[in-house]
Structures are given as structure tokens and as C-alpha cells.
């Protein structure tokens, strides 16, 4: 498939935004039961702002993928059958939750109205909203991934690994960003978020490696024989019917050499997994305020390569019909 | 329920592209506005087409066979492109089974083209909406046309009658009979899309002549003649 930068940016930016929100709420949950140091309103409001900006930037990027962005509102109508439609509904919900979560922290609606668990867990408005946000963030990961995983013709994508990759990679980058944000503010949560970022990065490494291995030995269902219905082992296309390009020759192929693909794969395997882990571990040892930021940026750069490769790797059966110009 | 479809006879298609050009002509001048053509006379022409004729070579020399293969939307009975559309612009008509795009609702997200294994949907780079074969819906449903003209442009243009058009759900229609009696098959059956369009396979036309057809075995005069001849003029030579 042709890797469109609008979609690469959309999926990576909102993934980091959702992950950051999940990180903020995880921090709130831990601090409300006094497991980690409590943070002020600025931390949650600031973090929510960054998360919201990432979600807005992702949504903005997605508009560049549309031929008719002015009609985008129509995309919410077929949520019964289309994962794309479901994403279009859940993404604004996510943005609303993040906005109000940050706002309620900012204006200080954090007085507990009920204390659960025998005086252990104080529940306030932000905790309830945050819990709702967790459900929505996870739903958004599933919706985004299922857009790709549900297309059975793209067999490289049609696997539960796709959902795992989108979720774990998004959470890894989000928690990495939370660690970077904590390092920037100079609070004591770098180690806490860094640990979670390492855990999610390792989970993502598991699912991503599994999907790479699966796709390396994937045997495609369609062949030139089934494409034109002629039973012969040797069929060659002599003409695709036109000499110039068409939508079919542009949209479904990356137009890069196999060597370039291998290079991108190597790049993301280094930039997403070992390098950020190394940087975050070093920053923990050195107590560095800048290395977690570098770790996030390196991992995000790697995620761009990862998403590019995700698209380029998928082979669409329609390419069987477009192999020879004349 | 009616399911309109094309049946394409690969046995008689000569690859002349008349269906391609007639399709483009009819649909570019129709109610939906022109189908884009960029640099039509330039170095790198590109544009939207609903129908293409491709050519494949089967086998290796000298035992090769050229297959001309017209390809357009197959109007699947289980169209995978329809449920993925987020706006409902892509739909299958209830009354005749034709898969269509509402160009006023399409947002140009291209998701339906990903969900079509046959590559028959093309984004119009000018109007920025997805386009595809409509089976000339404006023509086949136009009651003001004489009935013999209520057919897709490609069908009317084909000089060898390689394209049949009709209702594949009616067992007695021309297309159903052709599929049934001449081995019509769908493309990529492995996906369960149930294409309505079918293809008729190429067939070798062979004439078998046996020995006894070359000489008249039932000649009554030959039967009664019991004379043994040795080189002289026989009765067969003089009879005819």
C-alpha cells in the first residue's frame, strides 16, 4: 500500500495523545491511593493540554487524507458497519474527555464526593471522568487498529496483532511522553512513567515481532490464476490496459525498492525499541532531565518509520492486475 | 430479486478496447459530470476509467495463448466495499443489485478502494470522490430509450458480442444460461464476495474426423460388390 503521511501522522499522534492521557490517569489513580507523590493541578492540566494538542493535530492530519474534507461530518453515520465511522465518533469523544479532565483539574474540582474502599480511594469528578476516558481511549485504539485489521484483503493487516501493535505502541509513546513531561517539570514521576513506558514498549516489541514473523511467511490467498480464472502455472501480464499511471498504480504500491523497505524496518526496530529503552534507563541512572525527552522524540521518529513500513508491507491483491504497462 | 450483471466471453474478446472508450465517452458526458483526464496528450497521462481491457499471456512459447481480459466492477452480491464506507455513499441498489457511489456523499477517504480486491474503484482526482462502473445506471433504467438500447454502453459497443448483460438471478435469462451452459466463473472466489459478473472461459474449437468419415463406408454399391480388384478401375471411381 502507498504510505500516506496524513494517516501515518494521524495514527501516531493520536496514539501518543491517548497514551499520555492514560498515563496521566494512571498517575492520578496511583497518587489517590498514596502509592506515588501527588501532583498539582498544573501537572494534569498541562498534560491534558499536550494530549489534546496531539489529538487535534492528528485529527488535522487526517483531513489531508480526505478528498472532500468539508463533508467529513457525514463519516459518523455508518457506525454500525464501518470501523472508520466508529473512529470518527470516538475521537471527538476522546478529545472532549481530555478537555474536561484537564479543565476540572485546572479549576480544582478535585474534592472527593465519596470515599470508597473503607477510606482508601477518594473519588472525585476527575477520577470518574478519567475512568470514562480510559474506556474511550482503549476503544479508540481498537477502532483505529480495526480500520486496518478488518480489511481481509490486506492479509498483512488482517490479524489481532494489528490491534496489539496500535494499542501498545500508542501507550508506549504516551507513557514515554509522560516521563518526558515529568522530567521537563522536574517532578519525581520520571521513574514511574519510565517504568510503564518500558513495560509497554516491551509488550509492543512482542506483538510487532510476532506480526513481522507472521507476515514474513504469509501465503497470499489470491494469485494471478484466481484473478483471471485461468488454470495454468505460467501466466504473465502483457498489458494493464494503459501506458500512463492511474489511481490503481498509485494508491496500492509504495514505489520503493525492497532494500529501502528493509532499511526502514531496521530503522524502526532500532528507534522504537532498544534506543528509547536505553535512553530512559540511562536517564534514570544519571537523573537527567533531558534524556527522557530525547527518548520520546527518538521513539516517535521510530513510530513514523514503523507506520510507514506497516503500510508499505501490505500487499493488495488488486496489484495482480497491474504488473505490466504495455 | 434482480441482480443485473455482465457476462464476459473471453473466448471472443479480441482486446479492441471499444468497451473502454465507449464507457468513458458515455460516462464522461453523463449526469455525474466528467471523468477526469489529466495530460491526455502529454507525456504522463492519467485519468479515471470504469473499465479496462488487460492482456495476459498464458503458457510459454511456442505453447502460448493470449487472453484479453476486460475488467470493471463485478457488482458483488456480498460487496466488501459497501459496509466499510463511513458515510453510506457506497451502496448496493435494492431493486437491481447494482453497486453505486453517491458522489454527493463521498468524502474521498479511499477506504472502499482498499476493501475491493479487484481494484475497480478509482478516485477522481478532480472531483475528489470515488468513482466506479455504474453498469450505465442512467441508461439501463431510462424508460424513454427503446428497450434494445437499455444496455450498458460497453455492451452495445462490443463488436464481437463478448459482453452479455442481464439478470443473473433469472435462471432463464441469456446471462444465466450462458453461465450455466458455458462454464461461467467468478473472479477470486476465495474471498466470498460472490461477484455478479461472470467470465466465460476460452474454448478450443476442434473438429474431429474419423477414418470412416473420409470414405463412404455405407456405399450400398460397395457393399454388394464382392469382386476382388487388383489395380483396374473400380466401381467407386465410376459411380461419382
Coordinates of C-alpha atoms in Angstrom, one line a residue:
Chain A
X1 CA 0.0 0.0 0.0
X2 CA 1.0 3.6 -0.5
X3 CA 2.0 5.1 2.9
X4 CA 0.1 8.3 3.1
X5 CA 1.7 10.8 5.6
X6 CA -1.7 12.1 6.7
X7 CA -2.6 8.7 8.0
X8 CA 0.9 8.0 9.4
X9 CA 0.7 11.2 11.4
X10 CA -2.9 10.6 12.4
X11 CA -2.3 7.2 13.9
X12 CA 1.0 8.1 15.6
X13 CA -0.1 11.5 17.0
X14 CA -3.5 10.3 18.5
X15 CA -1.8 7.2 19.8
X16 CA 0.7 9.3 21.7
X17 CA -2.2 11.6 22.8
X18 CA -4.3 8.7 24.1
X19 CA -1.3 7.1 25.8
X20 CA -0.4 10.4 27.5
X21 CA -4.0 10.7 28.8
X22 CA -3.8 7.1 30.1
X23 CA -0.5 7.9 31.8
X24 CA -2.0 11.0 33.5
X25 CA -4.9 9.0 34.8
X26 CA -2.6 6.2 35.9
X27 CA -0.6 8.7 37.8
X28 CA -3.8 10.2 39.4
X29 CA -5.0 6.7 40.4
X30 CA -1.7 5.8 42.0
X31 CA -1.4 9.1 43.8
X32 CA -5.0 9.0 45.1
X33 CA -4.2 5.8 46.9
X34 CA -0.9 7.3 48.0
X35 CA 1.4 5.0 46.1
X36 CA 3.2 7.9 44.4
X37 CA 3.7 11.5 45.1
X38 CA 0.6 13.6 44.5
X39 CA 0.8 16.2 41.7
X40 CA -0.7 19.6 41.5
X41 CA -3.4 20.8 39.1
X42 CA -0.7 22.2 36.7
X43 CA 0.6 18.8 36.0
X44 CA -2.8 17.4 35.0
X45 CA -3.9 20.5 33.2
X46 CA -0.6 20.8 31.3
X47 CA -0.5 17.1 30.5
X48 CA -4.1 17.2 29.3
X49 CA -3.3 20.2 27.1
X50 CA -0.4 18.3 25.4
X51 CA -2.6 15.3 25.0
X52 CA -5.4 17.4 23.5
X53 CA -3.0 19.2 21.1
X54 CA -1.7 15.8 19.9
X55 CA -5.3 14.6 19.3
X56 CA -6.2 17.8 17.5
X57 CA -3.0 17.6 15.4
X58 CA -3.9 14.0 14.5
X59 CA -7.4 15.0 13.5
X60 CA -6.0 17.8 11.5
X61 CA -3.6 15.5 9.7
X62 CA -6.5 13.1 8.9
X63 CA -8.3 15.8 6.9
X64 CA -5.4 15.8 4.4
X65 CA -6.3 12.2 3.7
X66 CA -9.8 13.2 2.6
X67 CA -10.7 14.3 -0.9
X68 CA -13.7 16.2 0.4
X69 CA -12.9 17.3 4.0
X70 CA -15.9 19.6 4.1
X71 CA -18.1 16.6 4.1
X72 CA -16.2 14.8 6.9
X73 CA -19.2 15.2 9.3
X74 CA -21.0 12.6 7.2
X75 CA -18.5 10.0 8.2
X76 CA -20.2 9.5 11.6
X77 CA -23.3 7.9 10.0
X78 CA -22.4 4.3 9.3
X79 CA -21.0 3.3 12.7
X80 CA -23.0 0.1 12.6
X81 CA -20.8 -1.4 9.9
X82 CA -17.7 0.8 9.4
X83 CA -14.7 0.9 11.8
X84 CA -13.7 4.2 10.2
X85 CA -17.1 5.7 11.1
X86 CA -16.7 4.4 14.7
X87 CA -13.3 6.1 14.9
X88 CA -14.8 9.3 13.7
X89 CA -17.3 9.2 16.6
X90 CA -14.9 8.0 19.3
X91 CA -12.1 10.5 18.5
X92 CA -14.1 13.7 19.3
X93 CA -15.4 11.9 22.5
X94 CA -11.8 11.3 23.5
X95 CA -11.0 15.0 22.9
X96 CA -13.9 16.1 24.9
X97 CA -13.0 13.9 27.9
X98 CA -9.4 15.0 27.8
X99 CA -10.5 18.7 27.6
X100 CA -12.9 18.4 30.6
X101 CA -10.4 16.2 32.5
X102 CA -7.8 19.0 32.2
X103 CA -10.3 21.7 32.8
X104 CA -11.7 20.1 36.0
X105 CA -8.2 19.7 37.3
X106 CA -7.4 23.3 36.4
X107 CA -10.4 24.8 38.2
X108 CA -9.9 22.4 41.1
X109 CA -12.9 20.2 41.1
X110 CA -11.0 17.6 42.9
X111 CA -12.8 17.4 46.2
X112 CA -13.8 13.8 46.8
X113 CA -17.6 13.4 46.9
X114 CA -17.3 9.8 48.1
X115 CA -14.6 7.7 49.6
X116 CA -14.6 4.1 48.5
X117 CA -12.9 1.0 49.8
X118 CA -13.1 1.9 53.5
X119 CA -11.5 5.3 53.3
X120 CA -8.7 4.3 50.9
X121 CA -9.9 5.5 47.5
X122 CA -11.3 9.1 47.4
X123 CA -13.5 9.6 44.3
X124 CA -13.9 13.0 42.7
X125 CA -15.2 14.2 39.4
X126 CA -11.9 13.9 37.6
X127 CA -11.5 10.3 38.7
X128 CA -14.9 9.3 37.3
X129 CA -14.2 11.3 34.1
X130 CA -10.7 9.8 33.9
X131 CA -12.1 6.3 34.2
X132 CA -14.5 7.0 31.4
X133 CA -11.6 8.3 29.4
X134 CA -9.7 5.1 29.9
X135 CA -12.6 3.2 28.3
X136 CA -12.8 5.6 25.5
X137 CA -9.0 5.7 24.9
X138 CA -8.9 1.9 24.7
X139 CA -12.0 1.9 22.4
X140 CA -10.2 4.4 20.2
X141 CA -7.1 2.2 19.9
X142 CA -9.4 -0.6 18.9
X143 CA -11.3 1.5 16.3
X144 CA -8.1 2.9 14.7
X145 CA -6.5 -0.5 14.5
X146 CA -9.6 -2.3 13.3
X147 CA -9.8 0.1 10.3
X148 CA -6.8 -1.8 9.1
X149 CA -7.3 -5.2 10.7
X150 CA -10.8 -5.6 9.4
X151 CA -9.8 -5.4 5.7
X152 CA -9.4 -9.1 4.9
X153 CA -7.9 -8.5 1.6
X154 CA -4.8 -6.9 3.2
X155 CA -3.7 -10.1 4.8
X156 CA -0.6 -8.5 6.4
X157 CA -3.1 -6.3 8.5
X158 CA -5.8 -8.8 9.0
X159 CA -4.7 -10.1 12.3
X160 CA -5.2 -9.4 16.1
X161 CA -1.5 -8.3 16.2
X162 CA -2.5 -5.1 14.4
X163 CA -4.8 -4.2 17.3
X164 CA -2.0 -5.1 19.8
X165 CA 0.6 -3.1 17.9
X166 CA -1.5 0.1 17.7
X167 CA -2.5 -0.1 21.3
X168 CA 0.9 -1.0 22.9
X169 CA 2.9 1.3 20.6
X170 CA 0.5 4.2 21.4
X171 CA 0.7 3.5 25.1
X172 CA 4.4 3.2 25.0
X173 CA 4.9 6.6 23.3
X174 CA 2.2 8.2 25.6
X175 CA 3.9 7.0 28.8
X176 CA 7.3 7.9 27.4
X177 CA 5.9 11.4 26.8
X178 CA 4.6 11.5 30.3
X179 CA 8.1 10.6 31.5
X180 CA 9.5 13.4 29.3
X181 CA 6.9 15.8 30.6
X182 CA 7.7 14.9 34.2
X183 CA 11.4 15.3 33.5
X184 CA 10.7 18.7 32.0
X185 CA 8.7 19.8 35.1
X186 CA 11.3 18.2 37.3
X187 CA 8.9 16.1 39.4
X188 CA 9.6 12.7 40.8
X189 CA 7.4 10.7 38.4
X190 CA 10.0 10.1 35.7
X191 CA 10.9 6.7 37.1
X192 CA 7.2 5.7 37.5
X193 CA 6.3 6.7 33.9
X194 CA 9.6 5.5 32.6
X195 CA 8.9 2.0 34.0
X196 CA 5.5 1.8 32.5
X197 CA 6.9 3.1 29.2
X198 CA 9.5 0.3 29.3
X199 CA 6.7 -2.3 30.0
X200 CA 4.5 -1.1 27.1
X201 CA 7.5 -0.8 24.8
X202 CA 8.4 -4.5 25.6
X203 CA 4.7 -5.5 25.1
X204 CA 4.7 -3.7 21.7
X205 CA 8.0 -5.4 20.8
X206 CA 6.3 -8.7 21.4
X207 CA 3.3 -8.1 19.2
X208 CA 5.3 -6.2 16.5
X209 CA 7.8 -9.0 16.2
X210 CA 5.0 -11.6 16.1
X211 CA 3.3 -9.7 13.2
X212 CA 6.6 -9.3 11.4
X213 CA 7.3 -13.1 11.7
X214 CA 3.7 -13.8 10.6
X215 CA 4.0 -11.6 7.6
X216 CA 7.4 -13.0 6.6
X217 CA 5.8 -16.4 5.9
X218 CA 2.4 -15.2 4.8
X219 CA 1.0 -17.0 1.8
X220 CA -1.5 -14.9 -0.1
X221 CA -4.9 -16.3 -1.0
X222 CA -5.2 -14.7 -4.4
X223 CA -3.0 -15.5 -7.3
X224 CA -2.9 -14.5 -11.0
X225 CA -4.7 -17.8 -11.6
X226 CA -7.7 -16.9 -9.4
X227 CA -7.5 -13.2 -10.5
X228 CA -8.3 -14.0 -14.1
X229 CA -9.6 -17.6 -13.7
X230 CA -7.2 -19.4 -16.0
X231 CA -5.7 -22.6 -14.8
X232 CA -2.1 -22.5 -15.8
X233 CA 1.1 -22.3 -13.8
X234 CA 2.6 -19.7 -16.1
X235 CA 0.7 -16.5 -16.7
X236 CA 2.3 -13.2 -17.5
X237 CA 0.6 -9.9 -17.8
X238 CA 1.5 -8.2 -21.1
X239 CA -0.6 -5.1 -20.7
X240 CA -2.5 -3.5 -17.9
X241 CA -4.6 -1.6 -20.4
X242 CA -2.9 1.8 -20.3
X243 CA 0.5 3.3 -20.5
X244 CA 0.2 6.2 -18.0
X245 CA -0.5 5.9 -14.3
X246 CA -3.8 5.5 -12.7
X247 CA -5.3 5.5 -9.2
X248 CA -4.6 1.8 -9.1
X249 CA -0.9 2.2 -9.8
X250 CA -0.5 5.0 -7.2
X251 CA -2.6 4.0 -4.2
X252 CA -1.7 0.4 -3.8
X253 CA 2.1 0.4 -4.1
X254 CA 4.9 2.2 -2.2
X255 CA 7.2 2.6 -5.3
X256 CA 10.3 1.9 -3.3
X257 CA 12.9 -0.8 -3.6
X258 CA 12.9 -3.9 -1.3
X259 CA 16.2 -2.7 0.1
X260 CA 14.6 0.6 1.2
X261 CA 11.9 -1.3 2.9
X262 CA 14.4 -3.4 4.8
X263 CA 16.2 -0.2 5.8
X264 CA 13.0 1.3 7.2
X265 CA 12.3 -1.9 9.1
X266 CA 15.7 -1.8 10.6
X267 CA 15.3 1.9 11.4
X268 CA 12.1 1.4 13.3
X269 CA 13.2 -1.7 15.0
X270 CA 16.2 0.3 16.5
X271 CA 14.4 3.6 17.0
X272 CA 11.2 2.3 18.6
X273 CA 12.5 -0.4 20.9
X274 CA 16.2 -0.6 22.1
X275 CA 17.2 3.1 21.7
X276 CA 14.4 4.7 23.8
X277 CA 14.7 1.9 26.4
X278 CA 18.5 2.6 26.6
X279 CA 17.9 6.4 26.9
X280 CA 15.3 6.1 29.6
X281 CA 17.4 3.7 31.6
X282 CA 20.4 6.0 31.3
X283 CA 18.3 8.9 32.3
X284 CA 17.2 7.0 35.4
X285 CA 20.8 6.4 36.3
X286 CA 22.0 9.9 35.6
X287 CA 18.8 11.6 36.8
X288 CA 18.9 13.5 33.6
X289 CA 16.1 16.0 32.8
X290 CA 16.6 15.9 29.0
X291 CA 17.2 12.3 28.2
X292 CA 13.5 11.3 28.7
X293 CA 12.6 13.9 26.2
X294 CA 15.1 12.6 23.8
X295 CA 13.8 9.1 24.4
X296 CA 10.3 10.2 23.5
X297 CA 11.4 12.0 20.4
X298 CA 13.5 9.1 19.2
X299 CA 10.7 6.7 19.8
X300 CA 8.2 8.9 18.0
X301 CA 10.5 9.2 15.0
X302 CA 10.7 5.4 15.0
X303 CA 6.9 5.2 15.1
X304 CA 6.7 7.2 12.0
X305 CA 9.0 4.7 10.3
X306 CA 7.1 1.9 11.9
X307 CA 3.8 3.2 10.5
X308 CA 5.3 3.8 7.1
X309 CA 6.6 0.2 7.0
X310 CA 3.1 -1.0 8.2
X311 CA 1.6 0.4 5.0
X312 CA 4.4 -0.4 2.6
X313 CA 4.5 -4.0 3.8
X314 CA 0.8 -4.7 3.0
X315 CA 0.3 -6.2 -0.5
X316 CA -3.1 -5.6 -2.0
X317 CA -4.5 -8.3 -4.3
X318 CA -5.5 -5.7 -6.9
X319 CA -1.8 -5.3 -7.7
X320 CA -2.1 -8.7 -9.5
X321 CA -3.9 -6.8 -12.2
X322 CA -1.3 -4.0 -12.5
X323 CA 2.0 -5.6 -13.2
X324 CA 2.9 -4.6 -16.7
X325 CA 2.4 -1.3 -18.5
X326 CA 2.5 -2.4 -22.1
Chain B
X1 CA -34.7 -10.2 -6.5
X2 CA -33.0 -8.9 -9.6
X3 CA -29.2 -8.8 -9.9
X4 CA -28.1 -7.2 -13.1
X5 CA -24.6 -8.2 -14.3
X6 CA -22.3 -8.6 -17.2
X7 CA -21.1 -11.9 -18.5
X8 CA -17.8 -11.5 -20.5
X9 CA -16.9 -14.1 -23.0
X10 CA -13.1 -14.4 -23.0
X11 CA -13.4 -16.7 -26.0
X12 CA -14.4 -14.0 -28.4
X13 CA -12.9 -10.9 -26.8
X14 CA -10.3 -9.6 -29.2
X15 CA -9.0 -6.8 -27.0
X16 CA -10.1 -3.9 -29.1
X17 CA -10.8 -1.6 -26.2
X18 CA -14.1 -0.5 -27.8
X19 CA -15.8 -1.1 -24.4
X20 CA -13.2 1.1 -22.7
X21 CA -13.7 4.1 -25.0
X22 CA -17.4 3.8 -25.2
X23 CA -17.7 3.5 -21.4
X24 CA -15.5 6.6 -21.0
X25 CA -17.5 8.5 -23.6
X26 CA -20.9 7.7 -22.2
X27 CA -20.0 8.3 -18.6
X28 CA -17.8 11.3 -19.0
X29 CA -20.7 13.1 -20.7
X30 CA -23.4 11.9 -18.4
X31 CA -25.3 13.3 -15.4
X32 CA -22.4 12.8 -12.9
X33 CA -20.0 15.2 -14.6
X34 CA -16.8 14.4 -16.5
X35 CA -14.4 11.7 -15.6
X36 CA -11.1 13.4 -15.2
X37 CA -8.3 13.2 -17.8
X38 CA -5.1 14.8 -16.9
X39 CA -2.4 15.4 -19.6
X40 CA -4.4 13.3 -22.1
X41 CA -2.0 14.2 -24.8
X42 CA 1.1 14.8 -22.6
X43 CA 3.9 12.6 -21.5
X44 CA 2.3 11.2 -18.4
X45 CA -1.4 10.9 -19.0
X46 CA -3.7 9.7 -16.2
X47 CA -7.4 9.6 -15.7
X48 CA -10.4 7.8 -14.3
X49 CA -11.8 4.8 -16.1
X50 CA -14.6 2.4 -15.1
X51 CA -13.5 -0.3 -17.5
X52 CA -10.1 -1.6 -18.7
X53 CA -9.0 -4.3 -21.1
X54 CA -5.9 -6.1 -20.0
X55 CA -3.8 -8.7 -21.8
X56 CA -2.3 -11.8 -20.3
X57 CA -0.1 -14.4 -21.9
X58 CA -0.7 -17.9 -20.7
X59 CA 2.0 -20.6 -21.1
X60 CA 5.5 -20.4 -22.6
X61 CA 6.5 -20.2 -26.2
X62 CA 5.5 -21.9 -28.5
X63 CA 2.5 -23.1 -26.5
X64 CA 1.2 -19.7 -25.6
X65 CA -2.2 -18.2 -25.6
X66 CA -3.2 -14.5 -25.4
X67 CA -6.1 -13.7 -23.1
X68 CA -7.7 -10.3 -23.4
X69 CA -9.3 -9.6 -20.1
X70 CA -11.9 -6.8 -19.7
X71 CA -12.2 -5.7 -16.1
X72 CA -14.8 -3.5 -14.5
X73 CA -16.8 -3.5 -11.2
X74 CA -18.2 -7.0 -10.7
X75 CA -21.2 -5.8 -8.7
X76 CA -20.6 -8.4 -6.0
X77 CA -23.6 -9.9 -4.2
X78 CA -21.6 -9.5 -1.0
X79 CA -19.8 -6.2 -1.8
X80 CA -17.0 -5.8 0.7
X81 CA -16.7 -2.1 -0.3
X82 CA -20.1 -1.2 0.9
X83 CA -20.1 -1.8 4.7
X84 CA -16.7 -0.1 5.2
X85 CA -17.9 3.2 3.8
X86 CA -18.2 5.6 6.7
X87 CA -20.8 7.9 5.1
X88 CA -23.1 5.5 3.3
X89 CA -22.1 6.9 -0.1
X90 CA -21.2 3.5 -1.3
X91 CA -24.3 1.3 -1.6
X92 CA -25.9 -1.6 -3.4
X93 CA -29.3 -0.9 -5.1
X94 CA -32.0 -3.0 -3.6
X95 CA -34.0 -3.2 -6.8
X96 CA -31.4 -4.4 -9.3
X97 CA -28.2 -5.1 -7.3
X98 CA -26.0 -2.5 -8.9
X99 CA -23.2 -1.2 -6.6
X100 CA -23.1 2.6 -6.8
X101 CA -21.4 5.6 -5.2
X102 CA -23.4 8.7 -4.2
X103 CA -20.9 11.3 -5.4
X104 CA -22.6 13.9 -3.3
X105 CA -22.0 12.0 0.0
X106 CA -18.5 10.6 -0.8
X107 CA -15.7 12.2 1.3
X108 CA -12.9 10.7 -0.8
X109 CA -11.3 8.7 2.0
X110 CA -10.5 5.8 -0.4
X111 CA -11.3 3.2 2.3
X112 CA -13.7 1.4 -0.1
X113 CA -10.9 1.0 -2.7
X114 CA -8.8 -0.7 -0.1
X115 CA -11.7 -3.1 0.6
X116 CA -12.1 -4.2 -3.0
X117 CA -9.7 -7.0 -4.1
X118 CA -10.4 -6.4 -7.8
X119 CA -9.1 -2.8 -7.9
X120 CA -12.1 -1.5 -9.8
X121 CA -12.7 1.7 -7.8
X122 CA -10.8 4.8 -8.9
X123 CA -10.6 8.1 -7.2
X124 CA -11.5 11.0 -9.5
X125 CA -8.5 13.3 -8.9
X126 CA -10.5 16.4 -10.0
X127 CA -13.8 15.8 -8.1
X128 CA -12.0 14.0 -5.3
X129 CA -14.7 11.4 -5.0
X130 CA -14.6 7.6 -5.6
X131 CA -15.9 6.5 -8.9
X132 CA -16.7 3.2 -10.4
X133 CA -18.7 1.3 -13.0
X134 CA -22.4 2.1 -12.7
X135 CA -23.5 -0.5 -15.3
X136 CA -24.6 2.7 -17.0
X137 CA -27.4 3.0 -14.5
X138 CA -28.7 6.2 -16.2
X139 CA -29.1 4.3 -19.4
X140 CA -30.4 0.9 -18.3
X141 CA -33.1 2.4 -16.2
X142 CA -34.1 5.1 -18.7
X143 CA -37.7 4.1 -19.8
X144 CA -37.6 6.7 -22.6
X145 CA -35.0 4.7 -24.5
X146 CA -36.1 1.9 -26.8
X147 CA -35.6 -1.4 -25.0
X148 CA -32.8 -2.7 -27.1
X149 CA -30.8 0.4 -26.1
X150 CA -31.3 -0.1 -22.4
X151 CA -28.0 -1.7 -22.0
X152 CA -24.6 -0.5 -20.8
X153 CA -22.5 1.4 -23.3
X154 CA -19.8 -1.3 -23.3
X155 CA -22.3 -4.0 -24.2
X156 CA -23.6 -2.0 -27.1
X157 CA -20.1 -1.2 -28.4
X158 CA -18.6 -4.6 -28.3
X159 CA -18.1 -5.7 -32.0
X160 CA -17.8 -9.4 -31.1
X161 CA -20.7 -9.6 -28.6
X162 CA -18.3 -10.7 -26.0
X163 CA -20.3 -8.8 -23.4
X164 CA -23.7 -10.1 -22.3
X165 CA -26.0 -8.1 -20.0
X166 CA -28.9 -9.3 -17.9
X167 CA -30.3 -10.6 -14.7
X168 CA -28.2 -13.4 -13.3
X169 CA -30.9 -14.3 -10.8
X170 CA -33.4 -15.1 -13.5
X171 CA -32.5 -18.7 -14.4
X172 CA -33.8 -18.3 -17.9
X173 CA -32.0 -15.1 -18.8
X174 CA -29.4 -15.1 -21.5
X175 CA -26.7 -14.5 -19.0
X176 CA -27.8 -17.2 -16.6
X177 CA -28.0 -19.7 -19.5
X178 CA -24.5 -18.7 -20.7
X179 CA -23.0 -19.1 -17.2
X180 CA -24.7 -22.4 -16.7
X181 CA -24.1 -24.0 -20.1
X182 CA -20.7 -22.5 -21.0
X183 CA -18.8 -22.7 -17.7
X184 CA -19.1 -19.2 -16.4
X185 CA -16.9 -18.5 -13.4
X186 CA -16.4 -15.6 -10.9
X187 CA -13.1 -13.9 -10.2
X188 CA -11.2 -14.6 -6.9
X189 CA -13.9 -16.9 -5.5
X190 CA -11.6 -17.3 -2.4
X191 CA -12.9 -14.1 -0.8
X192 CA -16.6 -15.0 -0.7
X193 CA -17.5 -11.7 -2.4
X194 CA -19.9 -13.5 -4.8
X195 CA -19.3 -11.4 -7.9
X196 CA -22.4 -11.0 -10.0
X197 CA -20.3 -10.5 -13.2
X198 CA -19.1 -13.8 -14.6
X199 CA -16.5 -14.7 -17.2
X200 CA -16.9 -17.4 -19.9
X201 CA -13.7 -19.4 -20.4
X202 CA -11.8 -19.6 -23.6
X203 CA -12.6 -22.8 -25.6
X204 CA -10.7 -24.5 -28.3
X205 CA -12.8 -25.2 -31.3
X206 CA -11.8 -28.6 -32.6
X207 CA -13.3 -30.8 -35.4
X208 CA -12.9 -34.5 -35.1
X209 CA -12.9 -36.5 -38.3
X210 CA -12.6 -40.3 -38.1
X211 CA -11.3 -42.6 -40.9
X212 CA -14.7 -43.9 -41.9
X213 CA -16.0 -40.3 -42.5
X214 CA -13.3 -39.8 -45.2
X215 CA -14.5 -42.7 -47.3
X216 CA -18.1 -43.6 -47.7
X217 CA -18.4 -46.7 -45.6
X218 CA -22.1 -47.1 -46.2
X219 CA -22.0 -47.0 -50.0
X220 CA -24.6 -49.7 -51.0
X221 CA -22.8 -50.5 -54.2
X222 CA -19.6 -51.1 -52.4
X223 CA -21.4 -53.5 -50.0
X224 CA -22.8 -55.6 -52.8
X225 CA -19.6 -55.7 -54.8
X226 CA -17.7 -58.8 -53.9
X227 CA -15.3 -58.7 -56.8
X228 CA -11.6 -58.6 -55.9
X229 CA -10.0 -55.8 -57.8
X230 CA -6.3 -55.6 -58.5
X231 CA -5.5 -52.1 -59.8
X232 CA -8.1 -51.6 -62.5
X233 CA -10.9 -49.0 -62.4
X234 CA -13.3 -49.8 -59.5
X235 CA -17.0 -49.2 -59.2
X236 CA -16.4 -46.3 -56.7
X237 CA -14.4 -44.5 -59.4
X238 CA -17.2 -44.6 -61.9
X239 CA -20.2 -44.1 -59.5
X240 CA -19.5 -40.5 -58.5

